[in-house]
Amino acid sequence: MDLHLADNQLTDINFTISCLPKLRYLDLEYNKMTNMRPSTMKILDDVFGNPEDDKTLNIKGNPFRCDCYMDKFFKWFRTTKVNIANKNEVRCFDGYPKHNSGIRFSNVQQLDCEEEPQKMNSNSNSGHAVTRSLRSEERRVGKECRSR
């Protein structure tokens, strides 16, 4: 059975595929996936990870953000036994460092986090400053947790 879910604006596999034993091809091309959670990678390994089953996953054309938050997915992508169609064509949509934007996964050399954004004018009463501060703090805490 082939399941074609291309161009559906999916951000993750938030549905069950393990109950489809005859599934041999899952097309997730051109959706809205920017990263994959560890639980999603485990599902994909469980369903598609046996090379003898001749099953294929297609994730080409998703807007993957190649930065430090993608580290686990990136390592999985390079080492998984899942047969990924067009694997050499999967690209970063954007990321950090900025030169990751548009390049193939196979050419990515580093995955970093953006440094703290420039400080806003202290006289500014914009809600954007609060949002930026919260995002910076989230990145800092995430980086500390990953280094442990």
Backbone as numpy.savetxt, mean C-alpha at the origin, in Angstrom:
# Nx Ny Nz CAx CAy CAz Cx Cy Cz
-12.54 -19.78 -11.22 -13.38 -18.61 -11.22 -12.49 -17.37 -11.22
-12.83 -16.40 -12.01 -12.16 -15.11 -12.06 -13.08 -14.07 -11.42
-12.50 -13.21 -10.60 -13.27 -12.15 -9.97 -12.66 -10.82 -10.39
-13.38 -10.08 -11.22 -12.89 -8.81 -11.77 -13.51 -7.66 -10.99
-12.68 -7.01 -10.18 -13.12 -5.88 -9.36 -12.33 -4.62 -9.69
-11.84 -4.53 -10.90 -11.07 -3.35 -11.31 -11.98 -2.13 -11.36
-11.38 -0.96 -11.14 -12.10 0.32 -11.24 -13.32 0.41 -10.33
-13.19 -0.06 -9.10 -14.30 0.00 -8.16 -14.02 0.88 -6.95
-12.94 1.62 -6.95 -12.57 2.51 -5.86 -12.38 1.78 -4.53
-11.96 0.52 -4.58 -11.69 -0.24 -3.36 -10.40 0.28 -2.72
-10.41 0.42 -1.41 -9.22 0.85 -0.68 -8.55 -0.31 0.04
-9.23 -1.44 0.12 -8.69 -2.62 0.78 -9.57 -3.81 0.40
-9.11 -4.98 0.74 -9.94 -6.17 0.58 -10.68 -6.34 1.89
-11.86 -5.78 1.95 -12.65 -5.83 3.18 -13.85 -6.77 3.00
-13.60 -7.84 2.25 -14.61 -8.86 2.00 -13.90 -10.21 2.03
-14.65 -11.27 2.16 -14.07 -12.60 2.31 -13.83 -13.24 0.95
-12.59 -13.65 0.71 -12.27 -14.40 -0.51 -11.88 -15.83 -0.19
-11.64 -16.11 1.08 -11.22 -17.45 1.47 -12.34 -18.48 1.27
-13.57 -18.04 1.15 -14.69 -18.95 0.95 -14.92 -19.26 -0.53
-14.00 -18.84 -1.38 -14.10 -19.07 -2.83 -12.97 -20.01 -3.26
-13.11 -21.30 -3.01 -12.01 -22.23 -3.30 -11.65 -22.32 -4.78
-12.56 -21.97 -5.66 -12.27 -22.05 -7.10 -11.75 -20.73 -7.66
-11.55 -19.75 -6.78 -11.01 -18.47 -7.23 -9.58 -18.67 -7.72
-9.33 -18.29 -8.97 -7.98 -18.45 -9.52 -7.39 -17.11 -9.95
-8.23 -16.08 -10.10 -7.74 -14.77 -10.54 -8.55 -13.68 -9.84
-7.86 -12.79 -9.15 -8.51 -11.65 -8.51 -7.94 -10.38 -9.11
-8.78 -9.64 -9.79 -8.38 -8.41 -10.47 -8.78 -7.22 -9.62
-7.80 -6.58 -9.00 -8.00 -5.37 -8.19 -7.33 -4.17 -8.85
-7.13 -4.24 -10.14 -6.44 -3.21 -10.90 -7.22 -1.88 -10.84
-6.48 -0.79 -10.80 -7.03 0.56 -10.87 -8.13 0.83 -9.84
-7.83 0.52 -8.60 -8.71 0.87 -7.50 -8.07 2.03 -6.74
-8.31 2.16 -5.46 -7.80 3.28 -4.65 -6.90 2.80 -3.51
-6.24 1.67 -3.70 -5.38 1.13 -2.65 -4.07 1.91 -2.60
-3.75 2.44 -1.42 -2.50 3.17 -1.23 -1.49 2.36 -0.43
-1.98 1.31 0.24 -1.16 0.45 1.09 -1.98 -0.81 1.35
-1.40 -1.80 2.00 -2.15 -2.98 2.41 -1.84 -3.30 3.85
-2.89 -3.60 4.59 -2.74 -3.96 6.01 -2.15 -5.36 6.13
-1.49 -5.66 7.23 -0.96 -7.01 7.45 -2.04 -8.09 7.34
-3.25 -7.80 7.81 -4.32 -8.79 7.73 -4.70 -9.07 6.28
-4.63 -8.08 5.43 -4.92 -8.27 4.00 -3.83 -9.10 3.36
-2.57 -8.82 3.69 -1.47 -9.60 3.13 -1.57 -11.07 3.56
-2.00 -11.31 4.79 -2.16 -12.69 5.27 -3.26 -13.39 4.47
-4.37 -12.73 4.25 -5.45 -13.32 3.45 -4.94 -13.66 2.06
-4.21 -12.74 1.45 -3.69 -12.99 0.10 -2.71 -14.16 0.09
-1.86 -14.24 1.11 -0.94 -15.38 1.21 -1.71 -16.69 1.37
-2.76 -16.67 2.20 -3.54 -17.89 2.43 -4.25 -18.36 1.17
-4.81 -17.43 0.42 -5.61 -17.78 -0.76 -4.76 -17.98 -2.02
-3.71 -17.16 -2.18 -2.94 -17.16 -3.43 -1.49 -17.62 -3.26
-1.08 -17.96 -2.05 0.33 -18.19 -1.77 0.93 -19.51 -2.22
0.14 -20.44 -2.67 0.68 -21.72 -3.12 0.89 -21.67 -4.63
2.15 -21.60 -5.09 2.42 -21.48 -6.54 1.85 -22.65 -7.36
1.66 -23.78 -6.73 1.13 -24.95 -7.45 -0.36 -24.79 -7.80
-1.05 -23.85 -7.14 -2.48 -23.66 -7.39 -2.76 -22.81 -8.63
-1.74 -22.21 -9.22 -1.89 -21.39 -10.43 -2.94 -20.30 -10.26
-2.83 -19.56 -9.15 -3.73 -18.44 -8.88 -2.97 -17.13 -9.06
-3.70 -16.08 -9.46 -3.04 -14.81 -9.77 -3.81 -13.64 -9.17
-3.05 -12.68 -8.69 -3.58 -11.43 -8.14 -3.09 -10.28 -9.02
-3.97 -9.34 -9.34 -3.57 -8.17 -10.13 -3.87 -6.91 -9.32
-2.82 -6.15 -9.00 -2.99 -4.90 -8.22 -2.42 -3.69 -8.96
-2.10 -3.87 -10.21 -1.51 -2.79 -11.01 -2.46 -1.58 -11.06
-1.87 -0.40 -11.12 -2.65 0.81 -11.33 -3.27 1.41 -10.08
-2.96 0.88 -8.92 -3.45 1.48 -7.68 -2.52 2.61 -7.25
-3.05 3.62 -6.59 -2.22 4.79 -6.21 -1.40 4.55 -4.94
-0.50 3.58 -5.00 0.30 3.25 -3.82 1.17 4.43 -3.40
1.18 4.70 -2.10 2.01 5.77 -1.53 3.25 5.12 -0.93
4.36 5.31 -1.60 5.63 4.67 -1.20 6.37 5.54 -0.20
6.02 5.35 1.08 6.69 6.05 2.18 6.90 5.06 3.31
7.34 5.52 4.46 7.69 4.62 5.56 6.50 3.80 6.06
5.29 4.27 5.86 4.12 3.54 6.32 3.85 2.31 5.45
4.50 2.22 4.32 4.32 1.11 3.41 5.36 0.02 3.61
6.22 0.16 4.55 7.35 -0.75 4.72 6.95 -2.23 4.77
5.96 -2.59 5.56 5.55 -4.00 5.67 4.98 -4.51 4.35
4.15 -3.72 3.71 3.59 -4.13 2.42 4.68 -4.26 1.37
5.61 -3.33 1.39 6.69 -3.35 0.40 7.55 -4.61 0.56
7.87 -4.96 1.81 8.64 -6.19 2.06 7.85 -7.42 1.63
6.56 -7.43 1.93 5.71 -8.54 1.51 5.69 -8.65 -0.02
5.52 -7.53 -0.68 5.46 -7.51 -2.15 6.72 -8.13 -2.76
7.86 -7.83 -2.20 9.13 -8.34 -2.73 9.38 -9.81 -2.41
8.75 -10.35 -1.36 9.07 -11.71 -0.93 7.93 -12.71 -1.05
6.72 -12.25 -1.27 5.57 -13.16 -1.27 5.64 -14.19 -2.40
5.03 -15.32 -2.15 4.92 -16.36 -3.17 3.67 -16.18 -4.02
2.87 -15.18 -3.69 1.67 -14.89 -4.47 2.09 -14.48 -5.88
1.44 -15.06 -6.87 1.71 -14.68 -8.26 0.99 -13.36 -8.54
1.76 -12.29 -8.65 1.20 -10.96 -8.90 1.37 -10.64 -10.38
0.23 -10.52 -11.07 0.25 -10.20 -12.50 0.88 -8.82 -12.70
1.65 -8.68 -13.75 2.27 -7.39 -14.08 3.09 -6.84 -12.91
3.74 -7.71 -12.16 4.48 -7.31 -10.95 5.50 -6.22 -11.25
6.15 -6.29 -12.38 7.16 -5.29 -12.73 6.55 -3.96 -13.16
5.24 -3.91 -13.30 4.57 -2.67 -13.71 3.91 -1.94 -12.55
3.91 -2.54 -11.35 3.30 -1.90 -10.19 4.18 -0.72 -9.79
3.54 0.45 -9.65 4.27 1.70 -9.41 3.78 2.43 -8.17
4.65 3.32 -7.71 4.29 4.26 -6.66 3.54 5.42 -7.31
2.44 5.81 -6.71 1.73 6.98 -7.20 2.39 8.25 -6.65
2.70 8.19 -5.35 3.47 9.25 -4.72 4.20 8.64 -3.53
4.81 9.47 -2.72 5.54 8.94 -1.57 6.60 9.88 -1.08
7.44 9.32 -0.20 8.53 10.10 0.35 9.74 9.17 0.49
10.87 9.54 0.00 11.19 10.80 -0.65 10.38 10.99 -1.95
10.24 12.23 -2.32 9.40 12.61 -3.46 9.80 11.91 -4.75
11.06 11.53 -4.89 11.47 10.87 -6.14 10.88 9.46 -6.27
10.18 8.96 -5.24 9.47 7.69 -5.36 8.23 7.81 -6.24
7.73 9.01 -6.39 6.51 9.22 -7.18 6.71 8.76 -8.63
5.83 7.86 -9.06 5.83 7.41 -10.44 6.78 6.29 -10.79
7.63 5.87 -9.85 8.59 4.82 -10.20 8.04 3.44 -9.88
8.58 2.44 -10.54 8.19 1.06 -10.29 8.67 0.62 -8.91
7.92 -0.28 -8.29 8.33 -0.82 -6.99 9.74 -1.38 -7.06
10.07 -2.01 -8.17 11.39 -2.63 -8.32 12.52 -1.60 -8.28
12.21 -0.33 -8.49 13.24 0.72 -8.49 13.27 1.54 -7.19
12.40 1.23 -6.25 12.37 1.97 -4.98 13.60 1.59 -4.16
14.34 2.59 -3.72 15.54 2.37 -2.92 15.33 2.64 -1.44
14.39 3.53 -1.10 14.16 3.85 0.30 12.72 4.31 0.49
12.23 4.07 1.70 10.89 4.49 2.10 11.06 5.30 3.38
10.83 6.58 3.30 11.01 7.47 4.45 9.69 8.13 4.80
9.68 8.80 5.94 8.56 9.64 6.34 8.93 11.09 6.11
7.93 11.87 5.80 8.19 13.30 5.64 8.62 13.87 6.97
9.52 14.83 6.88 9.91 15.51 8.10 8.79 16.45 8.48
8.90 17.01 9.66 7.84 17.89 10.12 7.63 19.02 9.13
6.35 19.31 8.85 6.07 20.42 7.93 6.57 21.73 8.52
6.78 22.70 7.67 7.22 24.01 8.14 6.19 24.57 9.11
6.70 25.26 10.12 5.80 25.81 11.13 4.97 26.93 10.53
3.73 26.96 10.99 2.80 28.01 10.54 3.10 29.29 11.32
2.70 30.40 10.79 2.80 31.69 11.46 2.02 31.61 12.76
2.61 31.99 13.87 1.97 31.88 15.17 0.72 32.74 15.27
0.58 33.74 14.41 -0.61 34.59 14.43 -1.76 33.97 13.65
-1.51 32.88 12.95 -2.53 32.25 12.13 -3.54 31.54 13.02
-4.82 31.71 12.70 -5.85 31.00 13.46 -6.49 29.91 12.61
-5.77 29.46 11.62 -6.28 28.44 10.69 -6.31 27.07 11.34
-7.36 26.32 11.07 -7.46 24.95 11.53 -6.43 24.05 10.87
-5.86 24.51 9.75 -4.85 23.72 9.06 -3.61 23.52 9.92
-3.27 24.50 10.74 -2.09 24.37 11.60 -2.29 23.25 12.61
-3.49 23.15 13.15 -3.78 22.09 14.11 -3.69 20.73 13.42
-4.27 20.63 12.23 -4.23 19.36 11.48 -2.80 18.97 11.17
-1.99 19.90 10.75 -0.58 19.61 10.45 0.16 19.16 11.70
-0.11 19.81 12.83 0.56 19.42 14.07 0.17 18.00 14.47
-1.10 17.67 14.35 -1.55 16.32 14.69 -0.92 15.29 13.77
-0.83 15.58 12.48 -0.21 14.64 11.55 1.27 14.47 11.85
1.95 15.56 12.20 3.36 15.47 12.54 3.57 14.59 13.77
2.71 14.78 14.76 2.81 13.98 15.98 2.53 12.51 15.68
1.54 12.24 14.85 1.22 10.87 14.48 2.42 10.21 13.78
3.08 10.93 12.90 4.26 10.40 12.21 5.39 10.13 13.19
5.62 11.07 14.13 6.69 10.92 15.09 6.45 9.69 15.97
5.24 9.54 16.49 4.92 8.41 17.35 5.02 7.11 16.56
4.53 7.10 15.32 4.62 5.92 14.46 6.05 5.52 14.21
6.92 6.51 13.99 8.33 6.23 13.74 8.99 5.63 14.98
8.64 6.16 16.16 9.20 5.64 17.41 8.75 4.20 17.63
7.48 3.93 17.36 6.96 2.57 17.57 7.64 1.57 16.63
7.89 1.98 15.40 8.53 1.09 14.44 9.98 0.81 14.79
10.65 1.75 15.50 12.06 1.57 15.80 12.27 0.66 17.01
11.21 0.30 17.70 11.33 -0.56 18.90 11.36 -2.00 18.55
